[in-house]
Coordinates of C-alpha atoms and ligand atoms in Angstrom, one line a residue:
M20 CA 14.2 41.6 -3.8
P21 CA 12.4 44.9 -3.4
V22 CA 9.2 43.7 -1.7
T23 CA 10.9 42.1 1.1
N24 CA 13.1 45.1 1.9
E25 CA 11.0 46.8 4.5
T26 CA 13.6 49.5 5.4
E27 CA 12.9 51.4 2.2
K28 CA 9.2 51.5 2.5
K29 CA 8.4 52.2 -1.1
K30 CA 4.7 51.9 -2.0
V31 CA 3.6 48.6 -3.4
I32 CA 2.0 48.3 -6.8
F33 CA 0.3 45.2 -7.9
S34 CA -0.9 44.4 -11.5
A35 CA -1.5 41.4 -13.6
I36 CA -2.6 40.5 -17.1
Q37 CA -3.9 37.3 -18.5
P38 CA -1.7 35.3 -20.8
S39 CA -4.6 34.7 -23.2
G40 CA -2.9 35.2 -26.5
T41 CA -1.7 38.1 -28.6
I42 CA -0.6 41.2 -26.8
T43 CA -1.6 44.2 -28.8
L44 CA -0.3 47.7 -29.2
G45 CA -3.3 48.7 -27.1
N46 CA -2.3 46.5 -24.2
Y47 CA 1.3 47.7 -24.5
L48 CA 0.6 51.5 -24.7
G49 CA -2.4 51.3 -22.4
A50 CA -0.9 49.2 -19.6
L51 CA 2.4 47.4 -20.0
R52 CA 4.6 50.4 -20.9
N53 CA 3.4 52.1 -17.7
W54 CA 4.4 49.1 -15.6
I55 CA 7.9 49.4 -16.9
G56 CA 8.3 53.0 -15.8
L57 CA 7.0 52.2 -12.3
Q58 CA 9.7 49.8 -11.4
D59 CA 12.2 52.4 -9.9
E60 CA 9.8 54.3 -7.8
Y61 CA 7.7 51.5 -6.4
D62 CA 7.9 47.9 -5.2
C63 CA 6.2 46.3 -8.1
V64 CA 4.6 42.9 -8.1
F65 CA 3.5 41.7 -11.6
A66 CA 1.8 38.5 -12.4
L67 CA 0.6 36.5 -15.4
A68 CA -3.0 35.7 -14.2
D69 CA -3.2 32.2 -15.7
L70 CA -5.7 31.0 -13.0
H71 CA -8.0 33.7 -14.3
T72 CA -7.5 32.5 -17.9
I73 CA -9.0 29.1 -17.3
T74 CA -12.4 30.7 -16.6
V75 CA -12.7 30.4 -20.4
R76 CA -11.8 27.0 -21.8
Q77 CA -8.2 26.7 -23.1
E78 CA -6.5 24.3 -25.4
P79 CA -3.6 22.9 -23.2
A80 CA -0.7 23.2 -25.6
K81 CA -1.7 26.6 -26.8
F82 CA -2.3 27.8 -23.2
R83 CA 1.1 26.7 -22.1
Q84 CA 2.7 28.4 -25.2
N85 CA 0.7 31.6 -24.6
T86 CA 1.8 31.8 -21.0
L87 CA 5.5 31.3 -21.8
E88 CA 5.4 33.7 -24.7
A89 CA 3.6 36.4 -22.6
Y90 CA 6.3 35.9 -20.0
A91 CA 9.1 36.4 -22.5
L92 CA 7.4 39.3 -24.1
L93 CA 6.9 41.2 -20.9
L94 CA 10.6 40.7 -20.1
A95 CA 11.4 42.0 -23.6
C96 CA 9.2 45.0 -22.9
G97 CA 11.4 45.8 -19.9
I98 CA 10.0 44.1 -16.8
D99 CA 13.1 43.6 -14.7
V100 CA 13.1 40.7 -12.3
E101 CA 16.0 42.3 -10.4
K102 CA 13.8 45.2 -9.5
S103 CA 10.3 43.7 -9.5
L104 CA 8.5 40.4 -8.8
F105 CA 7.2 39.0 -12.0
F106 CA 5.7 35.5 -11.7
I107 CA 3.1 33.1 -13.0
Q108 CA 0.1 33.2 -10.7
S109 CA -0.5 29.5 -10.6
H110 CA 3.0 28.9 -9.3
V111 CA 2.2 30.7 -6.1
H112 CA -0.4 28.6 -4.3
T113 CA -1.3 31.4 -1.8
H114 CA -3.4 33.0 -4.5
A115 CA -5.8 30.1 -4.9
E116 CA -5.9 29.6 -1.1
L117 CA -6.7 33.2 -0.2
A118 CA -9.2 33.4 -3.1
W119 CA -11.2 30.5 -1.5
I120 CA -11.1 32.3 1.8
L121 CA -12.2 35.6 0.3
N122 CA -15.1 33.8 -1.5
C123 CA -16.5 33.3 2.0
Y124 CA -16.4 37.0 2.6
T125 CA -17.9 38.0 -0.7
Q126 CA -21.6 38.1 -1.3
F127 CA -23.4 36.4 -4.1
G128 CA -25.2 39.6 -4.8
E129 CA -22.0 41.6 -5.2
L130 CA -20.5 39.2 -7.7
S131 CA -23.8 39.1 -9.6
R132 CA -23.6 42.8 -10.2
M133 CA -20.2 42.7 -11.9
T134 CA -20.6 43.9 -15.4
Q135 CA -17.8 41.8 -16.7
F136 CA -19.5 38.6 -15.4
K137 CA -22.7 39.6 -17.1
D138 CA -20.9 40.3 -20.4
K139 CA -18.8 37.1 -20.2
S140 CA -21.7 34.9 -19.3
A141 CA -23.6 36.3 -22.3
K142 CA -20.6 35.6 -24.5
H143 CA -19.8 32.1 -23.1
A144 CA -23.4 31.0 -22.5
D145 CA -22.4 27.3 -22.7
N146 CA -19.8 27.6 -19.9
I147 CA -20.9 30.0 -17.2
N148 CA -18.7 28.3 -14.6
V149 CA -18.3 29.2 -10.9
G150 CA -14.7 30.4 -11.7
L151 CA -16.1 33.0 -14.0
F152 CA -18.4 34.2 -11.2
A153 CA -15.7 34.2 -8.5
Y154 CA -13.1 35.8 -10.8
P155 CA -13.2 39.1 -8.8
S156 CA -12.4 37.4 -5.5
L157 CA -9.3 35.8 -7.0
M158 CA -8.3 39.3 -8.2
A159 CA -8.8 40.6 -4.7
A160 CA -6.6 37.8 -3.4
D161 CA -3.9 38.7 -5.9
I162 CA -3.9 42.3 -4.8
L163 CA -4.4 41.9 -1.0
L164 CA -1.7 39.2 -0.6
Y165 CA 1.0 41.8 -1.3
Q166 CA -0.6 44.6 0.7
A167 CA -0.6 46.6 -2.5
D168 CA -1.1 50.3 -2.0
M169 CA -2.0 50.9 -5.7
V170 CA -3.3 49.0 -8.6
P171 CA -3.0 50.3 -12.2
V172 CA -6.2 49.2 -13.9
G173 CA -8.0 50.0 -17.0
A174 CA -11.7 51.1 -17.0
D175 CA -12.8 47.5 -17.5
Q176 CA -11.3 46.4 -14.2
K177 CA -12.3 49.3 -12.1
Q178 CA -15.4 47.6 -10.7
H179 CA -13.3 44.6 -9.7
L180 CA -10.9 46.8 -7.9
E181 CA -13.7 48.5 -6.1
L182 CA -14.9 45.1 -4.9
S183 CA -11.4 44.2 -3.7
R184 CA -11.5 47.4 -1.6
D185 CA -14.9 46.4 -0.2
I186 CA -13.7 42.9 0.7
A187 CA -10.5 44.3 2.3
Q188 CA -12.5 46.8 4.4
R189 CA -15.0 44.2 5.4
F190 CA -12.4 41.7 6.6
N191 CA -10.5 44.5 8.4
G192 CA -13.7 45.5 10.1
L193 CA -14.7 42.0 11.1
Y194 CA -11.3 41.2 12.6
S195 CA -8.7 43.9 12.8
P196 CA -6.6 45.7 10.2
T197 CA -5.1 43.0 8.1
F198 CA -5.2 44.2 4.5
T199 CA -4.0 47.5 3.0
V200 CA -7.0 48.9 1.1
P201 CA -5.7 49.4 -2.5
E202 CA -6.2 52.6 -4.5
P203 CA -6.5 52.7 -8.2
Y204 CA -3.4 54.0 -9.9
I205 CA -4.0 56.4 -12.7
P206 CA -0.9 56.7 -14.9
Q207 CA 0.2 60.2 -16.0
T208 CA 0.8 58.9 -19.5
G209 CA -0.6 56.2 -21.6
A210 CA -3.2 56.1 -24.3
R211 CA -6.5 54.4 -24.8
V212 CA -5.7 52.9 -28.1
M213 CA -8.7 52.5 -30.4
S214 CA -9.3 50.1 -33.3
L215 CA -7.6 51.3 -36.5
Q216 CA -10.7 50.3 -38.5
D217 CA -13.4 51.5 -36.1
P218 CA -11.9 54.2 -33.8
A219 CA -15.1 54.3 -31.7
K220 CA -14.1 50.9 -30.3
K221 CA -11.1 49.9 -28.2
M222 CA -8.3 48.1 -30.0
S223 CA -8.9 44.4 -29.3
K224 CA -7.4 41.2 -30.6
S225 CA -10.9 39.7 -30.7
D226 CA -11.8 42.2 -33.4
E227 CA -12.6 40.1 -36.5
N228 CA -11.0 42.7 -38.7
V229 CA -7.3 42.0 -38.3
N230 CA -6.5 45.4 -39.7
G231 CA -8.1 46.9 -36.7
W232 CA -5.3 45.9 -34.3
V233 CA -1.5 45.7 -34.2
A234 CA 0.3 43.0 -32.2
V235 CA 3.5 44.0 -30.4
L236 CA 5.1 41.1 -32.3
D237 CA 3.7 41.9 -35.7
K238 CA 6.2 42.1 -38.5
P239 CA 7.1 45.6 -39.7
E240 CA 5.5 45.1 -43.1
D241 CA 2.2 44.2 -41.4
I242 CA 2.4 47.1 -39.0
L243 CA 2.9 49.5 -42.0
R244 CA 0.1 47.9 -43.9
K245 CA -2.4 48.2 -41.0
F246 CA -1.5 51.8 -40.4
K247 CA -1.8 52.7 -44.0
R248 CA -5.3 51.3 -44.1
A249 CA -6.3 53.0 -40.9
V250 CA -9.6 54.9 -41.0
T251 CA -9.3 58.7 -41.0
D252 CA -11.9 61.2 -42.3
S253 CA -12.6 63.4 -45.2
D254 CA -11.4 66.6 -43.5
G255 CA -7.8 66.0 -44.6
R256 CA -6.2 68.0 -41.7
I257 CA -3.9 66.4 -39.1
A258 CA -5.5 68.1 -36.2
Y259 CA -6.9 66.9 -32.9
G260 CA -10.6 67.6 -32.5
P261 CA -14.2 66.4 -32.1
G262 CA -15.6 64.0 -34.8
K263 CA -12.0 63.0 -35.8
D264 CA -11.8 59.8 -33.9
G265 CA -9.5 58.1 -36.4
V266 CA -7.0 61.0 -36.6
N267 CA -7.2 61.5 -32.8
N268 CA -6.3 57.8 -32.3
L269 CA -3.3 58.0 -34.6
M270 CA -2.2 61.2 -32.9
G271 CA -2.6 59.5 -29.5
I272 CA -0.4 56.6 -30.6
Y273 CA 2.2 58.9 -32.2
S274 CA 2.3 61.1 -29.2
C275 CA 2.6 58.2 -26.8
I276 CA 5.6 56.8 -28.7
T277 CA 7.4 60.0 -29.6
G278 CA 6.5 62.1 -26.5
K279 CA 5.4 64.9 -28.8
T280 CA 2.4 67.0 -27.9
N281 CA -0.6 67.4 -30.1
A282 CA 0.5 70.9 -31.0
Q283 CA 3.9 69.7 -32.0
I284 CA 2.4 66.9 -34.2
E285 CA 0.0 69.4 -35.8
A286 CA 3.0 71.6 -36.6
E287 CA 5.1 68.7 -37.9
F288 CA 2.4 67.6 -40.4
D289 CA 1.1 71.0 -41.3
G290 CA 0.3 71.0 -45.0
K291 CA 0.9 67.2 -45.3
G292 CA -1.7 64.6 -46.1
Y293 CA -3.0 61.6 -44.1
G294 CA -0.8 59.2 -46.2
D295 CA 2.4 60.8 -44.9
F296 CA 1.1 61.0 -41.4
K297 CA 0.0 57.3 -41.3
T298 CA 3.4 56.3 -42.6
A299 CA 5.2 58.4 -40.0
V300 CA 3.1 56.8 -37.2
A301 CA 3.8 53.3 -38.6
E302 CA 7.5 54.0 -38.7
A303 CA 7.6 55.3 -35.2
V304 CA 5.7 52.3 -33.9
I305 CA 8.0 49.9 -35.9
A306 CA 11.1 51.6 -34.6
H307 CA 9.8 51.3 -31.0
L308 CA 8.7 47.7 -31.3
T309 CA 11.7 46.3 -33.2
P310 CA 14.0 46.0 -30.2
I311 CA 11.2 44.5 -28.2
R312 CA 10.6 41.9 -30.9
E313 CA 14.3 41.1 -31.1
K314 CA 14.6 40.6 -27.3
F315 CA 11.5 38.5 -27.4
T316 CA 13.1 36.2 -30.0
Q317 CA 16.2 35.9 -27.8
Y318 CA 14.2 35.2 -24.6
I319 CA 11.8 32.7 -26.1
A320 CA 14.7 30.6 -27.4
D321 CA 16.2 30.5 -23.9
K322 CA 13.7 28.4 -21.8
A323 CA 16.3 27.9 -19.1
Y324 CA 16.6 31.7 -18.6
L325 CA 12.8 32.1 -18.5
E326 CA 12.5 29.4 -16.0
Q327 CA 15.1 30.9 -13.8
C328 CA 13.3 34.3 -13.8
Y329 CA 9.9 33.0 -13.0
T330 CA 11.1 30.5 -10.4
K331 CA 13.1 33.1 -8.5
S332 CA 10.1 35.6 -8.6
A333 CA 7.6 32.9 -7.6
Q334 CA 9.8 31.9 -4.6
Q335 CA 10.0 35.5 -3.4
A336 CA 6.3 36.0 -4.1
L337 CA 5.4 33.0 -2.0
A338 CA 7.4 34.2 0.9
V339 CA 5.8 37.6 0.9
S340 CA 2.2 36.4 0.3
N341 CA 2.5 33.7 2.9
R342 CA 2.9 36.3 5.6
T343 CA -0.5 37.8 4.7
L344 CA -2.1 34.4 4.3
R345 CA -1.0 33.1 7.7
K346 CA -2.2 36.3 9.3
V347 CA -5.6 35.9 7.7
M348 CA -5.9 32.3 8.7
K349 CA -4.9 33.0 12.2
K350 CA -7.5 35.7 12.6
I351 CA -10.2 33.5 11.2
G352 CA -9.3 30.7 13.7
F353 CA -7.6 28.0 11.6
I354 CA -5.1 25.8 13.5
P355 CA -1.7 27.2 12.3
K356 CA -0.3 25.2 9.5
P357 CA 2.4 22.7 10.7
F358 CA 4.6 23.5 7.7
Ligands
LIG12 N1 -8.4 40.5 -14.6 C1 -7.3 41.3 -15.1 C2 -7.5 41.5 -16.6 O1 -8.0 40.6 -17.2 C3 -6.0 40.7 -14.8 C4 -5.8 40.6 -13.3 C5 -5.8 39.5 -12.5 C6 -5.5 41.7 -12.4 N2 -5.6 39.8 -11.2 C7 -5.4 41.2 -11.1 C8 -5.4 43.1 -12.6 C9 -5.2 42.0 -10.0 C10 -5.1 43.9 -11.6 C11 -5.0 43.4 -10.3 O2 -7.0 42.5 -17.1

């Protein structure tokens, strides 16, 4: 119950991902793996942001399955509900409540400037709903409810975090200090994993070319095949450098998994060809992901255990977040809730 233990005063980290389908090697190395390592040093609050997911239309059965699978997979990756809170956002009603309140402290102009809103409304032109527009104020609610000191975010979410800070500062200024103003957390390690087919682009499950991305739960033979087909160059040397995006990406992945430096990798593959190198990267990835896949299989078969984990975390998250919500409502002038 780390977050409620105020005697220790560890810094609070909040992060969330959407349960919107396949989790890729890019999501894992870029974000999730860093979360795992933070759990001892910080009070971590992690959520599956399913309320955010419905800003894009979901098929109900698939959505339910994606959410449960994402929960099981993150447990399999090493999120530990004894150390951290790890819950499903829609189970903790304070998120939706604070989001509404923060909507009233967020300007139309600010939300209109969000690049993700512009991108997503271009992509989903037939469903530019208000939720898509107000997405960042729900994110602000997620973060501010837990008085988070730091938020690990990728480049695509930086603008949203900036806005969360602005909203927090605005509210604190209008009333009195209420919210901790969150800082971005920049991890020491972690790779920006690029597409195996077009290494100028970030690895993404929405890539039409399935050989461009690897899912954490991919079968070993698929992982091997995808790495063997990875784009390199005609230079033939396993060396990090400009104009070698494909090789750089593979070196980044290998380094992230094995902890080896670029110099060590260059020495290891000196005189060898891309074929050997790609196989070695694939094998390292497979060896790393195999225990995760095995744990996932075990967790997803045990619905009762999953329910026990997310229920316990949601109850704790509700208790913590309600303290902030009540404070906020009191300052605004609502009659205190009778229950
Ligand atoms: N919007 C984030 C994403 O899609 C997920 C998210 C929701 C989040 N709430 C958050 C991330 C709060 C950081 C903090 O990646």
